[in-house]
Amino acid sequence: MTEFDGPCVGCGRSELEPWARKGSLTWWICASCGSLTQLPRPSALELSNVYENYVTYKEARLPEYLQPESESIYEATKKKSLEDHGLDKDFFSGLEIVDLGCGTGQFLRFISQFDPLSMLGVDISQECVDECQAKGLRAVVADLDVFVGSFDLVCAFHFIEHLPHPLEGLMKIRKLIKPGGYLWLETPIVSAFARAQKDEWRYLYPHEHPSLFSFKALTLALKKLDLHLISYVTFGSGLELDQVSPIVKQSMDAVAKELGEGDTVSLLLKAD
Protein backbone atom coordinates (compact mmCIF):
# COMPACT_ATOMS: atom_id res chain seq x y z
CA MET A 1 0.00 0.00 0.00
CA THR A 2 1.14 3.56 -0.72
CA GLU A 3 1.01 6.05 2.10
CA PHE A 4 -0.58 9.39 1.21
CA ASP A 5 0.75 12.50 2.89
CA GLY A 6 -2.55 14.30 3.32
CA PRO A 7 -5.02 15.25 6.04
CA CYS A 8 -7.54 12.77 7.38
CA VAL A 9 -11.05 14.25 7.58
CA GLY A 10 -11.57 12.60 10.96
CA CYS A 11 -8.44 13.53 12.89
CA GLY A 12 -6.27 15.69 10.63
CA ARG A 13 -3.33 13.27 10.57
CA SER A 14 -1.50 12.12 7.44
CA GLU A 15 -1.17 8.34 7.73
CA LEU A 16 -3.61 7.39 4.95
CA GLU A 17 -3.68 4.31 2.75
CA PRO A 18 -5.98 3.51 -0.22
CA TRP A 19 -8.98 1.49 0.91
CA ALA A 20 -11.82 1.49 -1.64
CA ARG A 21 -12.34 2.78 -5.15
CA LYS A 22 -15.32 4.00 -7.21
CA GLY A 23 -14.50 5.05 -10.75
CA SER A 24 -11.65 7.57 -10.64
CA LEU A 25 -12.07 8.26 -6.91
CA THR A 26 -10.42 6.54 -3.98
CA TRP A 27 -11.37 6.57 -0.30
CA TRP A 28 -8.27 6.47 1.88
CA ILE A 29 -8.38 5.03 5.38
CA CYS A 30 -6.59 6.62 8.31
CA ALA A 31 -4.27 4.28 10.20
CA SER A 32 -4.79 6.37 13.33
CA CYS A 33 -8.56 6.84 13.60
CA GLY A 34 -10.09 4.62 10.89
CA SER A 35 -11.98 7.39 9.08
CA LEU A 36 -12.26 7.54 5.29
CA THR A 37 -11.23 10.51 3.14
CA GLN A 38 -12.21 10.73 -0.53
CA LEU A 39 -9.34 11.77 -2.76
CA PRO A 40 -9.16 13.78 -4.79
CA ARG A 41 -11.51 16.00 -2.82
CA PRO A 42 -14.54 17.22 -4.78
CA SER A 43 -14.02 20.49 -6.61
CA ALA A 44 -16.38 23.46 -6.39
CA LEU A 45 -17.71 22.59 -9.85
CA GLU A 46 -18.33 18.96 -8.92
CA LEU A 47 -20.19 20.02 -5.77
CA SER A 48 -22.26 22.49 -7.76
CA ASN A 49 -23.19 19.76 -10.24
CA VAL A 50 -24.45 17.61 -7.38
CA TYR A 51 -26.28 20.14 -5.22
CA GLU A 52 -27.55 22.85 -7.55
CA ASN A 53 -30.42 20.58 -8.63
CA TYR A 54 -30.17 17.98 -5.91
CA VAL A 55 -33.70 16.61 -6.19
CA THR A 56 -33.23 15.94 -9.90
CA TYR A 57 -29.76 14.53 -9.23
CA LYS A 58 -31.03 12.10 -6.57
CA GLU A 59 -34.10 11.01 -8.49
CA ALA A 60 -31.90 10.04 -11.44
CA ARG A 61 -29.84 7.77 -9.19
CA LEU A 62 -32.45 6.75 -6.60
CA PRO A 63 -35.88 6.73 -8.29
CA GLU A 64 -37.55 5.97 -4.95
CA TYR A 65 -36.16 9.19 -3.40
CA LEU A 66 -39.49 11.06 -3.28
CA GLN A 67 -41.93 8.18 -3.53
CA PRO A 68 -44.71 7.87 -0.89
CA GLU A 69 -43.26 4.61 0.44
CA SER A 70 -39.98 6.41 1.08
CA GLU A 71 -41.83 8.89 3.29
CA SER A 72 -43.39 6.11 5.38
CA ILE A 73 -40.05 4.32 5.76
CA TYR A 74 -38.43 7.59 6.87
CA GLU A 75 -41.12 8.22 9.48
CA ALA A 76 -40.85 4.69 10.87
CA THR A 77 -37.06 5.04 11.09
CA LYS A 78 -37.29 8.35 12.94
CA LYS A 79 -39.89 6.98 15.36
CA LYS A 80 -37.48 4.15 16.13
CA SER A 81 -34.69 6.69 16.70
CA LEU A 82 -36.86 8.56 19.20
CA GLU A 83 -37.43 5.29 21.04
CA ASP A 84 -33.72 4.45 20.99
CA HIS A 85 -32.86 7.85 22.49
CA GLY A 86 -35.69 7.70 25.03
CA LEU A 87 -37.36 10.80 23.60
CA ASP A 88 -41.05 11.59 23.42
CA LYS A 89 -43.07 14.47 21.97
CA ASP A 90 -42.62 16.56 25.13
CA PHE A 91 -38.89 16.85 24.45
CA PHE A 92 -39.54 18.92 21.31
CA SER A 93 -42.38 21.06 22.60
CA GLY A 94 -41.47 24.76 22.66
CA LEU A 95 -38.02 24.30 21.10
CA GLU A 96 -36.47 26.41 18.36
CA ILE A 97 -35.21 23.79 15.90
CA VAL A 98 -33.01 24.00 12.81
CA ASP A 99 -32.51 21.12 10.38
CA LEU A 100 -29.20 21.42 8.52
CA GLY A 101 -29.25 19.82 5.08
CA CYS A 102 -33.02 19.64 5.28
CA GLY A 103 -33.47 18.23 1.77
CA THR A 104 -37.13 18.15 0.80
CA GLY A 105 -38.33 18.57 4.39
CA GLN A 106 -38.92 15.01 5.58
CA PHE A 107 -37.74 15.71 9.13
CA LEU A 108 -39.48 19.09 9.32
CA ARG A 109 -42.78 17.45 8.42
CA PHE A 110 -42.18 14.66 10.91
CA ILE A 111 -41.26 16.93 13.83
CA SER A 112 -44.11 19.39 13.23
CA GLN A 113 -46.49 17.01 15.04
CA PHE A 114 -44.61 17.60 18.32
CA ASP A 115 -45.42 21.30 18.67
CA PRO A 116 -41.97 22.96 18.51
CA LEU A 117 -41.85 26.73 18.94
CA SER A 118 -40.23 27.13 15.51
CA MET A 119 -38.70 25.03 12.75
CA LEU A 120 -36.27 26.11 10.06
CA GLY A 121 -34.76 24.07 7.27
CA VAL A 122 -31.40 25.01 5.76
CA ASP A 123 -30.00 23.61 2.52
CA ILE A 124 -27.60 24.72 -0.20
CA SER A 125 -29.93 23.36 -2.89
CA GLN A 126 -32.48 25.85 -4.19
CA GLU A 127 -34.45 22.93 -5.61
CA CYS A 128 -34.74 21.32 -2.16
CA VAL A 129 -35.75 24.59 -0.51
CA ASP A 130 -38.37 25.18 -3.21
CA GLU A 131 -39.83 21.74 -2.42
CA CYS A 132 -39.96 22.58 1.29
CA GLN A 133 -41.63 25.93 0.72
CA ALA A 134 -44.17 24.37 -1.64
CA LYS A 135 -45.18 22.14 1.30
CA GLY A 136 -45.62 25.14 3.59
CA LEU A 137 -42.35 24.59 5.44
CA ARG A 138 -40.00 27.39 6.44
CA ALA A 139 -36.66 26.88 4.71
CA VAL A 140 -33.79 28.97 3.38
CA VAL A 141 -30.89 28.50 1.00
CA ALA A 142 -27.66 28.97 2.93
CA ASP A 143 -24.18 27.54 3.20
CA LEU A 144 -22.91 26.49 6.62
CA ASP A 145 -20.03 28.95 6.21
CA VAL A 146 -22.38 31.95 6.29
CA PHE A 147 -25.45 30.68 8.16
CA VAL A 148 -25.91 32.17 11.64
CA GLY A 149 -28.47 31.67 14.36
CA SER A 150 -29.06 30.27 17.83
CA PHE A 151 -31.21 27.21 18.41
CA ASP A 152 -32.36 24.90 21.18
CA LEU A 153 -31.95 21.86 18.93
CA VAL A 154 -29.68 21.57 15.91
CA CYS A 155 -30.35 18.55 13.72
CA ALA A 156 -27.85 17.29 11.17
CA PHE A 157 -29.04 14.06 9.60
CA HIS A 158 -26.74 12.65 6.92
CA PHE A 159 -25.08 16.03 6.66
CA ILE A 160 -21.47 16.03 7.83
CA GLU A 161 -20.39 13.27 5.45
CA HIS A 162 -21.16 15.73 2.62
CA LEU A 163 -18.64 18.27 3.95
CA PRO A 164 -15.13 18.22 2.45
CA HIS A 165 -13.81 19.58 5.78
CA PRO A 166 -16.12 18.16 8.46
CA LEU A 167 -14.03 19.07 11.52
CA GLU A 168 -14.39 22.74 10.56
CA GLY A 169 -18.06 22.08 9.86
CA LEU A 170 -18.61 20.66 13.34
CA MET A 171 -17.10 23.79 14.88
CA LYS A 172 -19.54 25.93 12.90
CA ILE A 173 -22.44 23.69 13.92
CA ARG A 174 -21.39 24.07 17.57
CA LYS A 175 -21.80 27.86 17.32
CA LEU A 176 -25.47 27.43 16.35
CA ILE A 177 -26.40 25.64 19.60
CA LYS A 178 -27.68 27.66 22.53
CA PRO A 179 -26.07 27.06 25.94
CA GLY A 180 -27.80 23.97 27.30
CA GLY A 181 -29.11 23.14 23.84
CA TYR A 182 -28.86 19.90 21.91
CA LEU A 183 -27.33 18.43 18.77
CA TRP A 184 -29.00 15.44 17.13
CA LEU A 185 -26.53 14.03 14.62
CA GLU A 186 -26.84 11.10 12.25
CA THR A 187 -24.13 9.99 9.83
CA PRO A 188 -22.55 6.88 8.29
CA ILE A 189 -19.65 5.41 10.25
CA VAL A 190 -16.84 3.09 9.22
CA SER A 191 -17.96 0.13 11.32
CA ALA A 192 -16.97 -3.52 11.13
CA PHE A 193 -19.82 -4.14 8.69
CA ALA A 194 -18.64 -1.26 6.50
CA ARG A 195 -15.03 -2.49 6.55
CA ALA A 196 -16.15 -5.96 5.52
CA GLN A 197 -17.91 -4.59 2.42
CA LYS A 198 -15.17 -2.16 1.31
CA ASP A 199 -15.78 -1.15 -2.33
CA GLU A 200 -19.40 -2.35 -2.13
CA TRP A 201 -20.27 -0.33 0.97
CA ARG A 202 -23.50 1.54 0.30
CA TYR A 203 -22.27 4.91 1.57
CA LEU A 204 -19.42 5.34 -0.90
CA TYR A 205 -21.08 8.11 -2.94
CA PRO A 206 -18.63 9.82 -5.32
CA HIS A 207 -18.45 13.57 -4.61
CA GLU A 208 -21.43 13.40 -2.19
CA HIS A 209 -19.64 11.60 0.65
CA PRO A 210 -16.02 12.74 0.77
CA SER A 211 -15.87 12.42 4.58
CA LEU A 212 -16.78 9.25 6.46
CA PHE A 213 -15.94 9.13 10.16
CA SER A 214 -15.12 6.21 12.38
CA PHE A 215 -17.07 6.19 15.65
CA LYS A 216 -13.83 6.82 17.54
CA ALA A 217 -12.94 9.91 15.53
CA LEU A 218 -16.45 11.35 15.55
CA THR A 219 -17.03 11.06 19.30
CA LEU A 220 -13.57 12.50 20.05
CA ALA A 221 -14.21 15.50 17.76
CA LEU A 222 -17.56 16.15 19.45
CA LYS A 223 -16.06 15.85 22.93
CA LYS A 224 -13.43 18.47 22.06
CA LEU A 225 -16.30 20.86 21.25
CA ASP A 226 -17.76 20.44 24.76
CA LEU A 227 -20.68 18.45 23.43
CA HIS A 228 -21.61 15.77 25.93
CA LEU A 229 -22.98 12.47 24.69
CA ILE A 230 -26.40 11.65 26.12
CA SER A 231 -27.18 8.59 24.03
CA TYR A 232 -26.28 6.92 20.77
CA VAL A 233 -27.26 3.92 18.68
CA THR A 234 -25.74 2.33 15.61
CA PHE A 235 -27.91 0.56 13.07
CA GLY A 236 -27.85 -0.89 9.55
CA SER A 237 -25.75 -3.73 8.19
CA GLY A 238 -25.19 -1.98 4.88
CA LEU A 239 -26.97 -4.76 3.02
CA GLU A 240 -29.73 -3.79 0.59
CA LEU A 241 -32.71 -5.79 -0.69
CA ASP A 242 -31.23 -5.96 -4.17
CA GLN A 243 -28.33 -7.89 -2.62
CA VAL A 244 -30.00 -10.26 -0.15
CA SER A 245 -33.43 -11.56 0.80
CA PRO A 246 -35.61 -9.59 3.27
CA ILE A 247 -35.07 -12.13 6.06
CA VAL A 248 -31.28 -12.01 5.62
CA LYS A 249 -31.28 -8.21 5.64
CA GLN A 250 -33.52 -8.09 8.71
CA SER A 251 -31.32 -10.59 10.54
CA MET A 252 -28.06 -8.87 9.67
CA ASP A 253 -29.46 -5.43 10.56
CA ALA A 254 -30.46 -6.82 13.97
CA VAL A 255 -26.99 -8.32 14.51
CA ALA A 256 -25.27 -5.07 13.51
CA LYS A 257 -27.38 -3.08 15.98
CA GLU A 258 -26.94 -5.59 18.80
CA LEU A 259 -23.16 -5.58 18.37
CA GLY A 260 -22.97 -1.80 18.11
CA GLU A 261 -21.40 -2.19 14.67
CA GLY A 262 -24.14 -0.69 12.48
CA ASP A 263 -22.91 1.41 9.58
CA THR A 264 -25.00 4.41 10.64
CA VAL A 265 -24.89 6.20 14.00
CA SER A 266 -27.45 8.46 15.64
CA LEU A 267 -26.15 10.58 18.53
CA LEU A 268 -27.90 12.97 20.90
CA LEU A 269 -25.55 15.46 22.56
CA LYS A 270 -25.94 18.39 24.95
CA ALA A 271 -23.95 21.63 24.89
CA ASP A 272 -22.54 23.34 27.98
Short mmCIF file of C-alpha atoms in Angstrom, two decimals, residues 64-220:
data_model
loop_
_atom_site.label_atom_id
_atom_site.label_comp_id
_atom_site.label_asym_id
_atom_site.label_seq_id
_atom_site.Cartn_x
_atom_site.Cartn_y
_atom_site.Cartn_z
CA GLU A 64 -37.55 5.97 -4.95
CA TYR A 65 -36.16 9.19 -3.40
CA LEU A 66 -39.49 11.06 -3.28
CA GLN A 67 -41.93 8.18 -3.53
CA PRO A 68 -44.71 7.87 -0.89
CA GLU A 69 -43.26 4.61 0.44
CA SER A 70 -39.98 6.41 1.08
CA GLU A 71 -41.83 8.89 3.29
CA SER A 72 -43.39 6.11 5.38
CA ILE A 73 -40.05 4.32 5.76
CA TYR A 74 -38.43 7.59 6.87
CA GLU A 75 -41.12 8.22 9.48
CA ALA A 76 -40.85 4.69 10.87
CA THR A 77 -37.06 5.04 11.09
CA LYS A 78 -37.29 8.35 12.94
CA LYS A 79 -39.89 6.98 15.36
CA LYS A 80 -37.48 4.15 16.13
CA SER A 81 -34.69 6.69 16.70
CA LEU A 82 -36.86 8.56 19.20
CA GLU A 83 -37.43 5.29 21.04
CA ASP A 84 -33.72 4.45 20.99
CA HIS A 85 -32.86 7.85 22.49
CA GLY A 86 -35.69 7.70 25.03
CA LEU A 87 -37.36 10.80 23.60
CA ASP A 88 -41.05 11.59 23.42
CA LYS A 89 -43.07 14.47 21.97
CA ASP A 90 -42.62 16.56 25.13
CA PHE A 91 -38.89 16.85 24.45
CA PHE A 92 -39.54 18.92 21.31
CA SER A 93 -42.38 21.06 22.60
CA GLY A 94 -41.47 24.76 22.66
CA LEU A 95 -38.02 24.30 21.10
CA GLU A 96 -36.47 26.41 18.36
CA ILE A 97 -35.21 23.79 15.90
CA VAL A 98 -33.01 24.00 12.81
CA ASP A 99 -32.51 21.12 10.38
CA LEU A 100 -29.20 21.42 8.52
CA GLY A 101 -29.25 19.82 5.08
CA CYS A 102 -33.02 19.64 5.28
CA GLY A 103 -33.47 18.23 1.77
CA THR A 104 -37.13 18.15 0.80
CA GLY A 105 -38.33 18.57 4.39
CA GLN A 106 -38.92 15.01 5.58
CA PHE A 107 -37.74 15.71 9.13
CA LEU A 108 -39.48 19.09 9.32
CA ARG A 109 -42.78 17.45 8.42
CA PHE A 110 -42.18 14.66 10.91
CA ILE A 111 -41.26 16.93 13.83
CA SER A 112 -44.11 19.39 13.23
CA GLN A 113 -46.49 17.01 15.04
CA PHE A 114 -44.61 17.60 18.32
CA ASP A 115 -45.42 21.30 18.67
CA PRO A 116 -41.97 22.96 18.51
CA LEU A 117 -41.85 26.73 18.94
CA SER A 118 -40.23 27.13 15.51
CA MET A 119 -38.70 25.03 12.75
CA LEU A 120 -36.27 26.11 10.06
CA GLY A 121 -34.76 24.07 7.27
CA VAL A 122 -31.40 25.01 5.76
CA ASP A 123 -30.00 23.61 2.52
CA ILE A 124 -27.60 24.72 -0.20
CA SER A 125 -29.93 23.36 -2.89
CA GLN A 126 -32.48 25.85 -4.19
CA GLU A 127 -34.45 22.93 -5.61
CA CYS A 128 -34.74 21.32 -2.16
CA VAL A 129 -35.75 24.59 -0.51
CA ASP A 130 -38.37 25.18 -3.21
CA GLU A 131 -39.83 21.74 -2.42
CA CYS A 132 -39.96 22.58 1.29
CA GLN A 133 -41.63 25.93 0.72
CA ALA A 134 -44.17 24.37 -1.64
CA LYS A 135 -45.18 22.14 1.30
CA GLY A 136 -45.62 25.14 3.59
CA LEU A 137 -42.35 24.59 5.44
CA ARG A 138 -40.00 27.39 6.44
CA ALA A 139 -36.66 26.88 4.71
CA VAL A 140 -33.79 28.97 3.38
CA VAL A 141 -30.89 28.50 1.00
CA ALA A 142 -27.66 28.97 2.93
CA ASP A 143 -24.18 27.54 3.20
CA LEU A 144 -22.91 26.49 6.62
CA ASP A 145 -20.03 28.95 6.21
CA VAL A 146 -22.38 31.95 6.29
CA PHE A 147 -25.45 30.68 8.16
CA VAL A 148 -25.91 32.17 11.64
CA GLY A 149 -28.47 31.67 14.36
CA SER A 150 -29.06 30.27 17.83
CA PHE A 151 -31.21 27.21 18.41
CA ASP A 152 -32.36 24.90 21.18
CA LEU A 153 -31.95 21.86 18.93
CA VAL A 154 -29.68 21.57 15.91
CA CYS A 155 -30.35 18.55 13.72
CA ALA A 156 -27.85 17.29 11.17
CA PHE A 157 -29.04 14.06 9.60
CA HIS A 158 -26.74 12.65 6.92
CA PHE A 159 -25.08 16.03 6.66
CA ILE A 160 -21.47 16.03 7.83
CA GLU A 161 -20.39 13.27 5.45
CA HIS A 162 -21.16 15.73 2.62
CA LEU A 163 -18.64 18.27 3.95
CA PRO A 164 -15.13 18.22 2.45
CA HIS A 165 -13.81 19.58 5.78
CA PRO A 166 -16.12 18.16 8.46
CA LEU A 167 -14.03 19.07 11.52
CA GLU A 168 -14.39 22.74 10.56
CA GLY A 169 -18.06 22.08 9.86
CA LEU A 170 -18.61 20.66 13.34
CA MET A 171 -17.10 23.79 14.88
CA LYS A 172 -19.54 25.93 12.90
CA ILE A 173 -22.44 23.69 13.92
CA ARG A 174 -21.39 24.07 17.57
CA LYS A 175 -21.80 27.86 17.32
CA LEU A 176 -25.47 27.43 16.35
CA ILE A 177 -26.40 25.64 19.60
CA LYS A 178 -27.68 27.66 22.53
CA PRO A 179 -26.07 27.06 25.94
CA GLY A 180 -27.80 23.97 27.30
CA GLY A 181 -29.11 23.14 23.84
CA TYR A 182 -28.86 19.90 21.91
CA LEU A 183 -27.33 18.43 18.77
CA TRP A 184 -29.00 15.44 17.13
CA LEU A 185 -26.53 14.03 14.62
CA GLU A 186 -26.84 11.10 12.25
CA THR A 187 -24.13 9.99 9.83
CA PRO A 188 -22.55 6.88 8.29
CA ILE A 189 -19.65 5.41 10.25
CA VAL A 190 -16.84 3.09 9.22
CA SER A 191 -17.96 0.13 11.32
CA ALA A 192 -16.97 -3.52 11.13
CA PHE A 193 -19.82 -4.14 8.69
CA ALA A 194 -18.64 -1.26 6.50
CA ARG A 195 -15.03 -2.49 6.55
CA ALA A 196 -16.15 -5.96 5.52
CA GLN A 197 -17.91 -4.59 2.42
CA LYS A 198 -15.17 -2.16 1.31
CA ASP A 199 -15.78 -1.15 -2.33
CA GLU A 200 -19.40 -2.35 -2.13
CA TRP A 201 -20.27 -0.33 0.97
CA ARG A 202 -23.50 1.54 0.30
CA TYR A 203 -22.27 4.91 1.57
CA LEU A 204 -19.42 5.34 -0.90
CA TYR A 205 -21.08 8.11 -2.94
CA PRO A 206 -18.63 9.82 -5.32
CA HIS A 207 -18.45 13.57 -4.61
CA GLU A 208 -21.43 13.40 -2.19
CA HIS A 209 -19.64 11.60 0.65
CA PRO A 210 -16.02 12.74 0.77
CA SER A 211 -15.87 12.42 4.58
CA LEU A 212 -16.78 9.25 6.46
CA PHE A 213 -15.94 9.13 10.16
CA SER A 214 -15.12 6.21 12.38
CA PHE A 215 -17.07 6.19 15.65
CA LYS A 216 -13.83 6.82 17.54
CA ALA A 217 -12.94 9.91 15.53
CA LEU A 218 -16.45 11.35 15.55
CA THR A 219 -17.03 11.06 19.30
CA LEU A 220 -13.57 12.50 20.05
#
